[in-house]
Amino acid sequence: MRWPDRRVPGFGVLGALSLSTIGVVLDWSALWLTRDMLVPMAYGGAIIFAFSLGEIAARLRGESLIQRFGEMRIGSHAMILGGVVLLPAVLSQNPVLIVLVFLFFGFVSANFFPTVMRNAAEIDPENAGVNIADVNTLSMAGLLFGPPLVGYIAEHYSITHTMALLAVIWGCNGVGMHFLLRAKQQRAQHISVA
């Protein structure tokens, strides 16, 4: 049995948190708008549409965005900014503002997961496929277990609380990515000096 490089589980945890929160948006956000904020049912899916539209727009330009702004800004700083912007919007309980901010957040968060996978592959290019499979396994666990956990939290508190928690988790994901990318940069500098 092979143990993965210690960085692989780090990227796996970030991937799991990322996919679990995306699953929450897809599974719970429309109910949140219609039940908690009394938005008409016909407009409940607006939040999912906005988030998805932002993600698609950013993913189509993902490589050029990373080349222009760098992995640190796209994979870390954008997530932190998104979490900081999302939290007050969620707490505002203003459906129009929330939908607009989810559009923005879909855009700034779209290239986080691809950055996770790319960095997992770069840990050991000879075992890139194995590293990607390990990270993907952890990430899928997050996608499967995140949304049901929200149901439990929502039953005891509210969906608004879970949406606020998403903003915090996304910000923490950005911080986690920052540390992993800094460690990568430091290793690269150490290797170039040696």
mmCIF file of C-alpha atoms in Angstrom, residues 71-167:
data_model
loop_
_atom_site.group_PDB
_atom_site.id
_atom_site.type_symbol
_atom_site.label_atom_id
_atom_site.label_comp_id
_atom_site.label_asym_id
_atom_site.label_seq_id
_atom_site.Cartn_x
_atom_site.Cartn_y
_atom_site.Cartn_z
ATOM 1 C CA GLU A 71 -2.272 31.023 -9.106
ATOM 2 C CA MET A 72 -2.055 32.806 -5.772
ATOM 3 C CA ARG A 73 -4.526 35.514 -6.760
ATOM 4 C CA ILE A 74 -6.930 33.180 -8.562
ATOM 5 C CA GLY A 75 -6.695 30.186 -6.215
ATOM 6 C CA SER A 76 -6.377 31.992 -2.901
ATOM 7 C CA HIS A 77 -7.018 35.732 -2.862
ATOM 8 C CA ALA A 78 -10.139 35.497 -5.057
ATOM 9 C CA MET A 79 -11.660 32.914 -2.688
ATOM 10 C CA ILE A 80 -10.936 35.069 0.343
ATOM 11 C CA LEU A 81 -12.434 38.118 -1.395
ATOM 12 C CA GLY A 82 -15.467 36.081 -2.421
ATOM 13 C CA GLY A 83 -16.056 34.882 1.138
ATOM 14 C CA VAL A 84 -15.687 38.411 2.509
ATOM 15 C CA VAL A 85 -18.180 39.795 -0.028
ATOM 16 C CA LEU A 86 -20.604 36.880 0.335
ATOM 17 C CA LEU A 87 -20.984 36.952 4.126
ATOM 18 C CA PRO A 88 -22.613 40.409 4.454
ATOM 19 C CA ALA A 89 -24.768 39.725 1.376
ATOM 20 C CA VAL A 90 -26.108 36.522 2.956
ATOM 21 C CA LEU A 91 -26.787 38.302 6.226
ATOM 22 C CA SER A 92 -28.543 41.180 4.409
ATOM 23 C CA GLN A 93 -31.430 38.867 3.453
ATOM 24 C CA ASN A 94 -31.831 40.948 0.263
ATOM 25 C CA PRO A 95 -32.603 38.429 -2.523
ATOM 26 C CA VAL A 96 -31.495 40.689 -5.387
ATOM 27 C CA LEU A 97 -28.169 41.472 -3.704
ATOM 28 C CA ILE A 98 -27.667 37.798 -2.847
ATOM 29 C CA VAL A 99 -28.233 36.681 -6.447
ATOM 30 C CA LEU A 100 -25.806 39.330 -7.755
ATOM 31 C CA VAL A 101 -23.171 38.363 -5.196
ATOM 32 C CA PHE A 102 -23.574 34.664 -6.057
ATOM 33 C CA LEU A 103 -22.917 35.614 -9.702
ATOM 34 C CA PHE A 104 -19.735 37.379 -8.560
ATOM 35 C CA PHE A 105 -18.818 34.520 -6.275
ATOM 36 C CA GLY A 106 -19.351 31.942 -9.004
ATOM 37 C CA PHE A 107 -16.842 33.895 -11.084
ATOM 38 C CA VAL A 108 -14.157 34.311 -8.409
ATOM 39 C CA SER A 109 -14.432 30.743 -7.097
ATOM 40 C CA ALA A 110 -14.653 28.909 -10.428
ATOM 41 C CA ASN A 111 -10.956 28.202 -10.839
ATOM 42 C CA PHE A 112 -10.316 27.118 -7.256
ATOM 43 C CA PHE A 113 -10.989 23.411 -7.819
ATOM 44 C CA PRO A 114 -8.994 23.269 -11.087
ATOM 45 C CA THR A 115 -6.113 24.918 -9.191
ATOM 46 C CA VAL A 116 -6.399 22.233 -6.504
ATOM 47 C CA MET A 117 -6.193 19.464 -9.112
ATOM 48 C CA ARG A 118 -3.385 21.107 -11.050
ATOM 49 C CA ASN A 119 -1.245 21.470 -7.945
ATOM 50 C CA ALA A 120 -1.953 17.909 -6.838
ATOM 51 C CA ALA A 121 -0.704 16.719 -10.233
ATOM 52 C CA GLU A 122 2.442 18.862 -9.997
ATOM 53 C CA ILE A 123 3.484 17.371 -6.640
ATOM 54 C CA ASP A 124 4.952 14.355 -8.434
ATOM 55 C CA PRO A 125 4.535 14.436 -12.221
ATOM 56 C CA GLU A 126 5.347 10.717 -12.486
ATOM 57 C CA ASN A 127 2.425 9.904 -10.162
ATOM 58 C CA ALA A 128 0.139 12.735 -11.291
ATOM 59 C CA GLY A 129 -2.727 10.376 -12.114
ATOM 60 C CA VAL A 130 -2.575 8.727 -8.697
ATOM 61 C CA ASN A 131 -2.432 12.086 -6.911
ATOM 62 C CA ILE A 132 -5.393 13.384 -8.904
ATOM 63 C CA ALA A 133 -7.357 10.219 -8.108
ATOM 64 C CA ASP A 134 -6.590 10.591 -4.379
ATOM 65 C CA VAL A 135 -7.628 14.251 -4.328
ATOM 66 C CA ASN A 136 -10.719 13.503 -6.390
ATOM 67 C CA THR A 137 -11.757 10.721 -3.987
ATOM 68 C CA LEU A 138 -11.576 13.089 -1.019
ATOM 69 C CA SER A 139 -13.317 15.820 -3.012
ATOM 70 C CA MET A 140 -16.195 13.565 -4.005
ATOM 71 C CA ALA A 141 -16.655 12.597 -0.362
ATOM 72 C CA GLY A 142 -17.189 16.290 0.347
ATOM 73 C CA LEU A 143 -19.711 16.568 -2.477
ATOM 74 C CA LEU A 144 -21.646 13.581 -1.138
ATOM 75 C CA PHE A 145 -21.587 14.439 2.568
ATOM 76 C CA GLY A 146 -21.771 18.264 2.530
ATOM 77 C CA PRO A 147 -25.379 18.791 1.422
ATOM 78 C CA PRO A 148 -26.909 16.275 3.885
ATOM 79 C CA LEU A 149 -24.937 17.895 6.698
ATOM 80 C CA VAL A 150 -26.547 21.203 5.765
ATOM 81 C CA GLY A 151 -29.958 19.618 6.225
ATOM 82 C CA TYR A 152 -29.021 18.742 9.780
ATOM 83 C CA ILE A 153 -27.693 22.252 10.492
ATOM 84 C CA ALA A 154 -30.714 23.892 8.824
ATOM 85 C CA GLU A 155 -33.099 21.818 10.928
ATOM 86 C CA HIS A 156 -31.531 23.099 14.147
ATOM 87 C CA TYR A 157 -30.741 26.662 13.028
ATOM 88 C CA SER A 158 -31.652 27.890 9.532
ATOM 89 C CA ILE A 159 -30.519 27.711 5.938
ATOM 90 C CA THR A 160 -29.281 31.295 6.336
ATOM 91 C CA HIS A 161 -26.848 30.071 8.988
ATOM 92 C CA THR A 162 -25.515 27.434 6.614
ATOM 93 C CA MET A 163 -25.140 29.948 3.784
ATOM 94 C CA ALA A 164 -23.189 32.231 6.122
ATOM 95 C CA LEU A 165 -21.063 29.228 7.053
ATOM 96 C CA LEU A 166 -20.361 28.697 3.335
ATOM 97 C CA ALA A 167 -18.855 32.170 3.106
#
